[in-house]
PDB file of C-alpha atoms and ligand atoms in Angstrom:
ATOM      1  CA  MET O1352      -0.013  -0.010   0.538  1.00 76.00           C
ATOM      2  CA  ALA O1353       1.529   3.205  -0.943  1.00 85.00           C
ATOM      3  CA  TYR O1354       1.855   5.988   1.952  1.00 88.00           C
ATOM      4  CA  ARG O1355      -0.454   8.775   1.731  1.00 87.00           C
ATOM      5  CA  LEU O1356       0.893  12.536   1.413  1.00 88.00           C
ATOM      6  CA  SER O1357      -1.133  15.795   1.655  1.00 88.00           C
ATOM      7  CA  ALA O1358       0.156  19.349   1.585  1.00 87.00           C
ATOM      8  CA  THR O1359      -1.387  19.419   4.873  1.00 86.00           C
ATOM      9  CA  ARG O1360       0.749  16.410   6.425  1.00 90.00           C
ATOM     10  CA  LEU O1361       3.853  17.541   4.441  1.00 90.00           C
ATOM     11  CA  GLN O1362       2.941  21.036   6.493  1.00 87.00           C
ATOM     12  CA  THR O1363       2.765  19.204   9.693  1.00 90.00           C
ATOM     13  CA  TYR O1364       5.667  17.451   8.976  1.00 91.00           C
ATOM     14  CA  ARG O1365       7.895  20.011   8.425  1.00 88.00           C
ATOM     15  CA  ARG O1366       6.244  21.736  11.619  1.00 89.00           C
ATOM     16  CA  CYS O1367       6.950  19.259  13.928  1.00 93.00           C
ATOM     17  CA  ALA O1368       7.829  15.635  13.468  1.00 92.00           C
ATOM     18  CA  GLN O1369       6.947  14.705  16.859  1.00 93.00           C
ATOM     19  CA  ALA O1370       2.954  16.045  16.073  1.00 92.00           C
ATOM     20  CA  TYR O1371       3.198  14.047  12.839  1.00 92.00           C
ATOM     21  CA  TYR O1372       4.243  10.949  14.186  1.00 91.00           C
ATOM     22  CA  TRP O1373       1.175  11.278  16.726  1.00 91.00           C
ATOM     23  CA  ARG O1374      -1.259  12.212  14.573  1.00 90.00           C
ATOM     24  CA  TYR O1375      -0.603  10.195  11.139  1.00 89.00           C
ATOM     25  CA  GLU O1376       1.378   7.542  12.457  1.00 87.00           C
ATOM     26  CA  LYS O1377      -0.663   6.916  15.530  1.00 87.00           C
ATOM     27  CA  ARG O1378      -3.876   8.149  14.199  1.00 86.00           C
ATOM     28  CA  LEU O1379      -3.665  10.038  18.001  1.00 88.00           C
ATOM     29  CA  PRO O1380      -7.203  12.062  17.886  1.00 77.00           C
ATOM     30  CA  GLY O1381      -6.092  15.648  17.799  1.00 66.00           C
ATOM     31  CA  PRO O1382      -8.513  18.987  17.775  1.00 51.00           C
ATOM     32  CA  ALA O1383     -11.915  18.839  16.102  1.00 40.00           C
ATOM     33  CA  GLY O1384     -11.073  19.964  12.058  1.00 38.00           C
ATOM     34  CA  PHE O1385     -13.205  22.281  10.617  1.00 35.00           C
ATOM     35  CA  GLY O1386     -16.075  20.832   9.103  1.00 38.00           C
ATOM     36  CA  GLY O1387     -17.824  22.756   5.891  1.00 48.00           C
ATOM     37  CA  THR O1388     -20.970  24.734   6.529  1.00 76.00           C
ATOM     38  CA  ALA O1389     -24.009  23.898   4.970  1.00 86.00           C
ATOM     39  CA  LEU O1390     -23.746  27.469   3.320  1.00 91.00           C
ATOM     40  CA  GLY O1391     -20.236  27.090   1.952  1.00 90.00           C
ATOM     41  CA  THR O1392     -21.522  23.205   0.454  1.00 89.00           C
ATOM     42  CA  SER O1393     -24.269  24.841  -1.269  1.00 93.00           C
ATOM     43  CA  LEU O1394     -21.610  27.903  -2.348  1.00 95.00           C
ATOM     44  CA  HIS O1395     -18.999  25.018  -3.950  1.00 93.00           C
ATOM     45  CA  ARG O1396     -21.869  23.107  -5.411  1.00 93.00           C
ATOM     46  CA  CYS O1397     -23.356  26.343  -7.229  1.00 96.00           C
ATOM     47  CA  LEU O1398     -19.930  27.748  -8.696  1.00 96.00           C
ATOM     48  CA  ALA O1399     -19.447  23.994  -9.478  1.00 94.00           C
ATOM     49  CA  GLN O1400     -22.399  23.847 -11.920  1.00 94.00           C
ATOM     50  CA  PHE O1401     -22.189  27.787 -12.480  1.00 96.00           C
ATOM     51  CA  HIS O1402     -18.738  27.154 -14.442  1.00 95.00           C
ATOM     52  CA  GLY O1403     -18.624  23.513 -15.414  1.00 92.00           C
ATOM     53  CA  ASP O1404     -22.491  23.538 -17.441  1.00 91.00           C
ATOM     54  CA  TRP O1405     -22.569  26.914 -18.671  1.00 89.00           C
ATOM     55  CA  ASP O1406     -23.114  27.221 -22.204  1.00 84.00           C
ATOM     56  CA  ALA O1407     -19.586  28.395 -23.676  1.00 80.00           C
ATOM     57  CA  GLN O1408     -21.176  29.575 -27.086  1.00 85.00           C
ATOM     58  CA  ASP O1409     -21.756  32.703 -24.664  1.00 87.00           C
ATOM     59  CA  PRO O1410     -18.059  35.127 -24.630  1.00 91.00           C
ATOM     60  CA  GLN O1411     -19.178  35.075 -20.422  1.00 93.00           C
ATOM     61  CA  PRO O1412     -21.005  32.976 -18.037  1.00 94.00           C
ATOM     62  CA  SER O1413     -24.329  35.516 -17.436  1.00 95.00           C
ATOM     63  CA  ARG O1414     -25.512  36.320 -13.805  1.00 95.00           C
ATOM     64  CA  ALA O1415     -29.377  34.645 -14.912  1.00 96.00           C
ATOM     65  CA  TRP O1416     -27.358  31.545 -15.357  1.00 96.00           C
ATOM     66  CA  LEU O1417     -25.739  31.877 -11.692  1.00 97.00           C
ATOM     67  CA  ALA O1418     -29.164  32.597 -10.342  1.00 97.00           C
ATOM     68  CA  GLN O1419     -30.568  29.883 -11.781  1.00 96.00           C
ATOM     69  CA  CYS O1420     -27.641  27.744 -10.295  1.00 96.00           C
ATOM     70  CA  TRP O1421     -27.946  29.169  -6.640  1.00 97.00           C
ATOM     71  CA  HIS O1422     -31.721  28.775  -6.916  1.00 95.00           C
ATOM     72  CA  ALA O1423     -31.842  24.911  -7.703  1.00 94.00           C
ATOM     73  CA  ILE O1424     -29.056  24.090  -4.939  1.00 93.00           C
ATOM     74  CA  ALA O1425     -30.421  26.682  -2.113  1.00 93.00           C
ATOM     75  CA  THR O1426     -33.260  24.713  -1.477  1.00 88.00           C
ATOM     76  CA  ASP O1427     -32.400  23.035   1.704  1.00 82.00           C
ATOM     77  CA  LEU O1428     -31.248  26.352   3.078  1.00 88.00           C
ATOM     78  CA  ASN O1429     -33.079  28.415   5.482  1.00 89.00           C
ATOM     79  CA  GLN O1430     -34.131  32.353   4.113  1.00 90.00           C
ATOM     80  CA  GLU O1431     -31.332  34.188   5.979  1.00 90.00           C
ATOM     81  CA  GLN O1432     -28.175  31.463   4.431  1.00 91.00           C
ATOM     82  CA  GLN O1433     -30.127  31.878   0.666  1.00 94.00           C
ATOM     83  CA  HIS O1434     -30.118  35.754   1.160  1.00 94.00           C
ATOM     84  CA  GLU O1435     -26.476  35.325   2.449  1.00 94.00           C
ATOM     85  CA  GLY O1436     -25.331  32.942   0.266  1.00 95.00           C
ATOM     86  CA  TRP O1437     -26.275  34.926  -3.567  1.00 96.00           C
ATOM     87  CA  GLN O1438     -24.735  37.996  -1.759  1.00 95.00           C
ATOM     88  CA  LEU O1439     -21.608  36.207  -2.317  1.00 95.00           C
ATOM     89  CA  LEU O1440     -22.361  34.418  -5.388  1.00 96.00           C
ATOM     90  CA  GLU O1441     -23.198  38.645  -6.881  1.00 96.00           C
ATOM     91  CA  THR O1442     -19.983  39.707  -5.105  1.00 95.00           C
ATOM     92  CA  TYR O1443     -17.743  36.560  -6.901  1.00 96.00           C
ATOM     93  CA  TYR O1444     -19.713  37.504 -10.068  1.00 97.00           C
ATOM     94  CA  ARG O1445     -18.812  41.543 -10.156  1.00 96.00           C
ATOM     95  CA  GLU O1446     -15.102  41.105  -9.028  1.00 95.00           C
ATOM     96  CA  GLN O1447     -13.694  37.437 -10.918  1.00 95.00           C
ATOM     97  CA  ILE O1448     -16.519  36.944 -13.825  1.00 96.00           C
ATOM     98  CA  GLN O1449     -17.360  40.371 -15.126  1.00 95.00           C
ATOM     99  CA  PRO O1450     -14.195  41.980 -15.709  1.00 95.00           C
ATOM    100  CA  GLN O1451     -12.564  38.994 -17.767  1.00 93.00           C
ATOM    101  CA  ALA O1452     -14.710  39.546 -20.921  1.00 91.00           C
ATOM    102  CA  THR O1453     -14.003  36.021 -22.579  1.00 92.00           C
ATOM    103  CA  TRP O1454     -14.506  32.541 -20.410  1.00 93.00           C
ATOM    104  CA  GLN O1455     -13.556  28.968 -21.419  1.00 90.00           C
ATOM    105  CA  ARG O1456     -14.960  25.880 -19.549  1.00 91.00           C
ATOM    106  CA  PRO O1457     -12.473  24.710 -16.898  1.00 94.00           C
ATOM    107  CA  LEU O1458     -10.655  21.566 -17.739  1.00 92.00           C
ATOM    108  CA  ALA O1459     -11.708  19.914 -14.542  1.00 91.00           C
ATOM    109  CA  ILE O1460     -14.180  21.024 -11.785  1.00 92.00           C
ATOM    110  CA  GLU O1461     -14.187  19.560  -7.710  1.00 88.00           C
ATOM    111  CA  GLY O1462     -11.733  17.124  -9.124  1.00 85.00           C
ATOM    112  CA  ARG O1463      -9.043  15.169  -6.600  1.00 85.00           C
ATOM    113  CA  ILE O1464      -5.391  15.401  -7.363  1.00 84.00           C
ATOM    114  CA  GLN O1465      -3.537  11.882  -7.070  1.00 84.00           C
ATOM    115  CA  ALA O1466      -0.247  10.725  -8.138  1.00 88.00           C
ATOM    116  CA  THR O1467       2.636   8.396  -6.888  1.00 90.00           C
ATOM    117  CA  LEU O1468       5.712   9.066  -6.154  1.00 88.00           C
ATOM    118  CA  VAL O1469       8.659   6.953  -5.462  1.00 88.00           C
ATOM    119  CA  LEU O1470      11.315   8.210  -3.237  1.00 87.00           C
ATOM    120  CA  GLU O1471      14.185   6.430  -0.895  1.00 85.00           C
ATOM    121  CA  GLY O1472      12.182   3.512  -1.792  1.00 86.00           C
ATOM    122  CA  ILE O1473       9.134   4.465  -0.798  1.00 89.00           C
ATOM    123  CA  GLU O1474       5.820   4.876  -3.153  1.00 91.00           C
ATOM    124  CA  PHE O1475       4.021   7.561  -1.598  1.00 92.00           C
ATOM    125  CA  LEU O1476       0.315   8.746  -2.905  1.00 90.00           C
ATOM    126  CA  VAL O1477       0.347  12.121  -3.141  1.00 89.00           C
ATOM    127  CA  SER O1478      -3.549  13.741  -2.812  1.00 86.00           C
ATOM    128  CA  GLY O1479      -5.206  16.930  -2.536  1.00 86.00           C
ATOM    129  CA  ARG O1480      -8.290  18.798  -4.309  1.00 87.00           C
ATOM    130  CA  TYR O1481      -9.328  21.382  -6.063  1.00 90.00           C
ATOM    131  CA  ASP O1482     -12.425  23.686  -6.604  1.00 93.00           C
ATOM    132  CA  ARG O1483     -11.347  24.461 -10.483  1.00 95.00           C
ATOM    133  CA  LEU O1484      -8.685  23.637 -13.113  1.00 94.00           C
ATOM    134  CA  ASP O1485      -8.582  26.281 -15.952  1.00 94.00           C
ATOM    135  CA  LEU O1486      -6.101  25.672 -18.778  1.00 92.00           C
ATOM    136  CA  ARG O1487      -5.111  28.733 -19.958  1.00 89.00           C
ATOM    137  CA  GLU O1488      -2.550  29.668 -22.945  1.00 88.00           C
ATOM    138  CA  ASP O1489       0.263  29.667 -20.556  1.00 88.00           C
ATOM    139  CA  GLY O1490      -0.756  26.805 -18.378  1.00 89.00           C
ATOM    140  CA  LEU O1491      -2.763  25.203 -16.277  1.00 93.00           C
ATOM    141  CA  HIS O1492      -4.075  27.432 -12.804  1.00 95.00           C
ATOM    142  CA  LEU O1493      -5.776  25.835  -9.723  1.00 94.00           C
ATOM    143  CA  VAL O1494      -8.663  27.907  -8.215  1.00 95.00           C
ATOM    144  CA  ASP O1495     -10.189  27.208  -4.637  1.00 93.00           C
ATOM    145  CA  TYR O1496     -13.212  29.320  -3.322  1.00 94.00           C
ATOM    146  CA  LYS O1497     -13.113  30.172   0.476  1.00 90.00           C
ATOM    147  CA  SER O1498     -16.496  31.241   2.222  1.00 87.00           C
ATOM    148  CA  ALA O1499     -15.038  31.827   5.658  1.00 84.00           C
ATOM    149  CA  LYS O1500     -15.641  34.996   7.246  1.00 81.00           C
ATOM    150  CA  ARG O1501     -12.331  36.452   7.353  1.00 80.00           C
ATOM    151  CA  LEU O1502      -9.820  34.709   4.643  1.00 77.00           C
ATOM    152  CA  GLU O1503      -6.158  35.433   6.490  1.00 79.00           C
ATOM    153  CA  PRO O1504      -3.706  34.896   3.724  1.00 80.00           C
ATOM    154  CA  PRO O1505      -1.664  31.325   3.743  1.00 82.00           C
ATOM    155  CA  ARG O1506       1.758  31.618   5.227  1.00 84.00           C
ATOM    156  CA  PRO O1507       4.320  31.646   2.493  1.00 86.00           C
ATOM    157  CA  GLU O1508       6.006  28.500   4.292  1.00 85.00           C
ATOM    158  CA  GLN O1509       1.900  26.883   4.130  1.00 86.00           C
ATOM    159  CA  ILE O1510       1.835  27.812   0.371  1.00 90.00           C
ATOM    160  CA  ASP O1511       5.139  27.039  -1.038  1.00 92.00           C
ATOM    161  CA  VAL O1512       4.347  22.787   0.376  1.00 91.00           C
ATOM    162  CA  GLN O1513       1.071  23.562  -1.033  1.00 90.00           C
ATOM    163  CA  LEU O1514       2.598  24.126  -4.466  1.00 93.00           C
ATOM    164  CA  GLY O1515       5.305  22.083  -4.906  1.00 93.00           C
ATOM    165  CA  LEU O1516       3.037  19.506  -4.064  1.00 91.00           C
ATOM    166  CA  TYR O1517       0.390  20.304  -6.184  1.00 91.00           C
ATOM    167  CA  GLN O1518       3.094  20.665  -9.175  1.00 92.00           C
ATOM    168  CA  LEU O1519       4.363  17.351  -8.556  1.00 90.00           C
ATOM    169  CA  ALA O1520       0.952  15.696  -8.794  1.00 88.00           C
ATOM    170  CA  LEU O1521      -0.252  17.533 -11.422  1.00 89.00           C
ATOM    171  CA  GLU O1522       2.900  17.356 -14.019  1.00 87.00           C
ATOM    172  CA  GLN O1523       2.003  13.439 -14.189  1.00 81.00           C
ATOM    173  CA  ARG O1524      -1.606  14.205 -15.598  1.00 83.00           C
ATOM    174  CA  TYR O1525      -1.781  17.642 -17.197  1.00 85.00           C
ATOM    175  CA  GLY O1526       1.686  19.108 -17.485  1.00 86.00           C
ATOM    176  CA  GLN O1527       2.832  22.222 -15.569  1.00 89.00           C
ATOM    177  CA  LEU O1528       1.214  23.945 -13.427  1.00 93.00           C
ATOM    178  CA  LYS O1529       1.684  27.757 -12.945  1.00 95.00           C
ATOM    179  CA  SER O1530      -0.232  29.877  -9.917  1.00 96.00           C
ATOM    180  CA  LEU O1531      -2.631  28.839  -7.785  1.00 94.00           C
ATOM    181  CA  SER O1532      -5.792  31.633  -6.952  1.00 94.00           C
ATOM    182  CA  LEU O1533      -7.555  31.797  -3.310  1.00 93.00           C
ATOM    183  CA  VAL O1534     -10.741  32.952  -4.299  1.00 94.00           C
ATOM    184  CA  HIS O1535     -12.467  34.931  -0.907  1.00 93.00           C
ATOM    185  CA  LEU O1536     -16.170  34.824  -1.796  1.00 93.00           C
ATOM    186  CA  ARG O1537     -17.297  37.469   1.088  1.00 90.00           C
ATOM    187  CA  SER O1538     -14.643  40.468  -0.667  1.00 90.00           C
ATOM    188  CA  GLY O1539     -14.632  38.916  -4.389  1.00 89.00           C
ATOM    189  CA  GLN O1540     -10.912  39.508  -3.919  1.00 90.00           C
ATOM    190  CA  ALA O1541      -8.509  36.713  -5.495  1.00 92.00           C
ATOM    191  CA  TYR O1542      -4.587  35.651  -3.942  1.00 92.00           C
ATOM    192  CA  CYS O1543      -2.952  34.286  -6.365  1.00 94.00           C
ATOM    193  CA  TYR O1544       0.526  32.747  -5.813  1.00 95.00           C
ATOM    194  CA  GLY O1545       2.491  31.631  -8.651  1.00 96.00           C
ATOM    195  CA  CYS O1546       4.825  28.260  -9.175  1.00 96.00           C
ATOM    196  CA  THR O1547       8.779  28.421  -9.025  1.00 96.00           C
ATOM    197  CA  THR O1548      10.912  25.165  -9.370  1.00 95.00           C
ATOM    198  CA  GLN O1549      12.156  26.127  -6.021  1.00 96.00           C
ATOM    199  CA  GLN O1550       9.047  25.344  -4.616  1.00 95.00           C
ATOM    200  CA  ARG O1551       8.962  21.605  -6.158  1.00 94.00           C
ATOM    201  CA  GLU O1552      12.607  21.252  -5.127  1.00 95.00           C
ATOM    202  CA  ALA O1553      12.133  22.220  -1.717  1.00 94.00           C
ATOM    203  CA  VAL O1554       9.019  19.714  -1.670  1.00 93.00           C
ATOM    204  CA  LEU O1555      10.978  16.913  -2.918  1.00 92.00           C
ATOM    205  CA  ALA O1556      13.609  17.148  -0.703  1.00 93.00           C
ATOM    206  CA  GLN O1557      11.290  17.336   2.457  1.00 92.00           C
ATOM    207  CA  ILE O1558       9.317  14.311   1.053  1.00 92.00           C
ATOM    208  CA  ALA O1559      12.769  12.512   0.799  1.00 91.00           C
ATOM    209  CA  THR O1560      13.807  13.686   4.390  1.00 90.00           C
ATOM    210  CA  LEU O1561      10.274  11.872   5.106  1.00 90.00           C
ATOM    211  CA  ALA O1562      10.941   8.764   3.975  1.00 89.00           C
ATOM    212  CA  GLN O1563      14.500   8.619   5.601  1.00 87.00           C
ATOM    213  CA  GLN O1564      12.465   9.289   8.360  1.00 87.00           C
ATOM    214  CA  ILE O1565       9.690   6.392   7.957  1.00 84.00           C
ATOM    215  CA  ARG O1566      12.482   3.810   6.615  1.00 81.00           C
ATOM    216  CA  SER O1567      14.906   4.064   9.809  1.00 80.00           C
ATOM    217  CA  ASP O1568      11.933   4.338  12.220  1.00 65.00           C
ATOM    218  CA  GLN O1569      14.039   6.313  14.607  1.00 74.00           C
ATOM    219  CA  GLN O1570      12.253   8.759  17.086  1.00 81.00           C
ATOM    220  CA  TRP O1571       9.739  11.335  15.582  1.00 88.00           C
ATOM    221  CA  GLN O1572      11.579  14.616  17.214  1.00 91.00           C
ATOM    222  CA  PRO O1573       9.678  17.058  18.602  1.00 94.00           C
ATOM    223  CA  GLN O1574       9.961  20.417  17.538  1.00 94.00           C
ATOM    224  CA  VAL O1575       8.925  23.108  20.470  1.00 95.00           C
ATOM    225  CA  GLY O1576       8.062  27.183  18.945  1.00 92.00           C
ATOM    226  CA  GLU O1577       5.249  28.966  18.142  1.00 89.00           C
ATOM    227  CA  GLN O1578       3.581  26.137  16.430  1.00 89.00           C
ATOM    228  CA  CYS O1579       2.898  24.426  19.889  1.00 90.00           C
ATOM    229  CA  ARG O1580       0.878  27.007  21.275  1.00 85.00           C
ATOM    230  CA  SER O1581      -2.469  26.009  18.679  1.00 82.00           C
ATOM    231  CA  CYS O1582      -0.997  22.296  19.136  1.00 87.00           C
ATOM    232  CA  GLY O1583      -3.315  19.714  19.942  1.00 85.00           C
ATOM    233  CA  TYR O1584      -0.941  17.388  21.511  1.00 91.00           C
ATOM    234  CA  ARG O1585       0.473  19.382  24.262  1.00 88.00           C
ATOM    235  CA  ARG O1586      -0.820  17.243  26.595  1.00 88.00           C
ATOM    236  CA  TYR O1587       0.962  14.294  25.798  1.00 91.00           C
ATOM    237  CA  CYS O1588       4.140  16.269  25.097  1.00 93.00           C
ATOM    238  CA  PRO O1589       7.502  16.263  27.275  1.00 93.00           C
ATOM    239  CA  ALA O1590       8.861  18.616  25.372  1.00 94.00           C
ATOM    240  CA  VAL O1591       6.216  21.374  26.714  1.00 93.00           C
ATOM    241  CA  ASN O1592       4.354  19.804  29.495  1.00 89.00           C
ATOM    242  CA  ALA O1593       6.070  18.321  32.685  1.00 89.00           C
ATOM    243  CA  GLU O1594       3.230  16.696  33.469  1.00 88.00           C
ATOM    244  CA  ALA O1595       2.732  14.668  30.240  1.00 90.00           C
ATOM    245  CA  GLU O1596      -0.037  12.172  29.691  1.00 88.00           C
ATOM    246  CA  PRO O1597       1.081   8.936  28.842  1.00 88.00           C
ATOM    247  CA  ILE O1598      -0.206   8.363  25.235  1.00 85.00           C
ATOM    248  CA  PRO O1599      -3.172   5.839  25.426  1.00 81.00           C
ATOM    249  CA  GLU O1600      -2.931   1.993  25.789  1.00 75.00           C
ATOM    250  CA  THR O1601      -5.278   2.101  22.636  1.00 69.00           C
ATOM    251  CA  ILE O1602      -3.319   4.062  20.762  1.00 65.00           C
ATOM    252  CA  THR O1603      -0.296   2.849  20.855  1.00 60.00           C
ATOM    253  CA  SER O1604      -0.420  -1.138  20.477  1.00 55.00           C
ATOM    254  CA  SER O1605      -2.782  -0.513  17.097  1.00 50.00           C
ATOM    255  CA  SER O1606      -0.050   1.879  15.145  1.00 48.00           C
ATOM    256  CA  ASP O1607       1.003  -0.871  12.297  1.00 46.00           C
ATOM    257  CA  ARG O1608       1.882   0.928   9.698  1.00 53.00           C
ATOM    258  CA  ARG O1609       1.965  -1.209   6.081  1.00 48.00           C
ATOM    259  CA  ILE O1610       3.574   0.824   3.518  1.00 48.00           C
ATOM    260  CA  GLN O1611       5.219  -0.432   0.697  1.00 46.00           C
ATOM    261  CA  LEU O1612       8.748  -0.374  -0.651  1.00 46.00           C
ATOM    262  CA  SER O1613       9.195  -0.062  -3.904  1.00 47.00           C
ATOM    263  CA  LEU O1614      12.405  -2.080  -5.327  1.00 38.00           C
ATOM    264  CA  ALA O1615      14.438  -0.327  -8.022  1.00 34.00           C
ATOM    265  CA  LEU O1616      13.960  -3.174 -10.899  1.00 30.00           C
TER     266      LEU O1616
HETATM  267  S1  LIG H2097       3.690  20.683  21.476  1.00 89.23           S
HETATM  268 FE1  LIG H2097       5.077  21.385  20.477  1.00 89.23          FE
HETATM  269  S2  LIG H2097       6.912  19.963  20.219  1.00 89.23           S
HETATM  270 FE2  LIG H2097       5.198  18.720  21.434  1.00 89.23          FE
HETATM  271  S3  LIG H2097       3.972  17.615  19.383  1.00 89.23           S
HETATM  272 FE3  LIG H2097       3.032  19.569  19.384  1.00 89.23          FE
HETATM  273  S4  LIG H2097       4.396  21.194  18.184  1.00 89.23           S
HETATM  274 FE4  LIG H2097       5.275  19.115  18.600  1.00 89.23          FE
END
């Protein structure tokens, strides 16, 4: 079985090998994740239909088509959510659709990025998700919609890992990735990040380090720093807690990791 890898996993490993070990090797429950809200899910579905099913003979998708998609999808939301959602979509249309005179149907919508990669004799399954993949004259561009109240721009090191990993994953199937845009639906603003070969090389080096760690199975070292403040494992971590609790028995005994060590031919 290939070893699963995503941008979130690699970012965790970069921040602290000990936290990575507990979360992904031991599957020790950490802080609860943030599930998608009903409104956010409906907005994503609406935009998938809006971009994926519009009549591409028109130069750009119309506002009427956007309204039609929203009315069909927002039926399970209450009135307040329907109204709020439409306001966000109108902002998106005004800021993102109207300024561009001609549009093309995206290459893919709400897709899953998946690719295999062999490093240091270990087969990794790299995965991620995207909302829209556009093919323009200069190459591939990923677009992700964000519906949170406030969009904190990602830290440069976070975006570098994400872009490096996505380049590696997409090049096998589609070719060279040029950029990632995060579109904040509440403000209509887009934050665009360009891809570089340095991001790709840095991620390859990080995966190689992770592979060496997995193979050697030596101790996963804690890395004390700013990240400890929001770490969900503080209670178990002797590096920051003199009275650290032991890891629960059920976790310590159910940690078998099955990975495929690829044999070089
Ligand atoms: S508290 Fe800090 S050192 Fe301990 S696991 Fe979390 S991030 Fe790592």
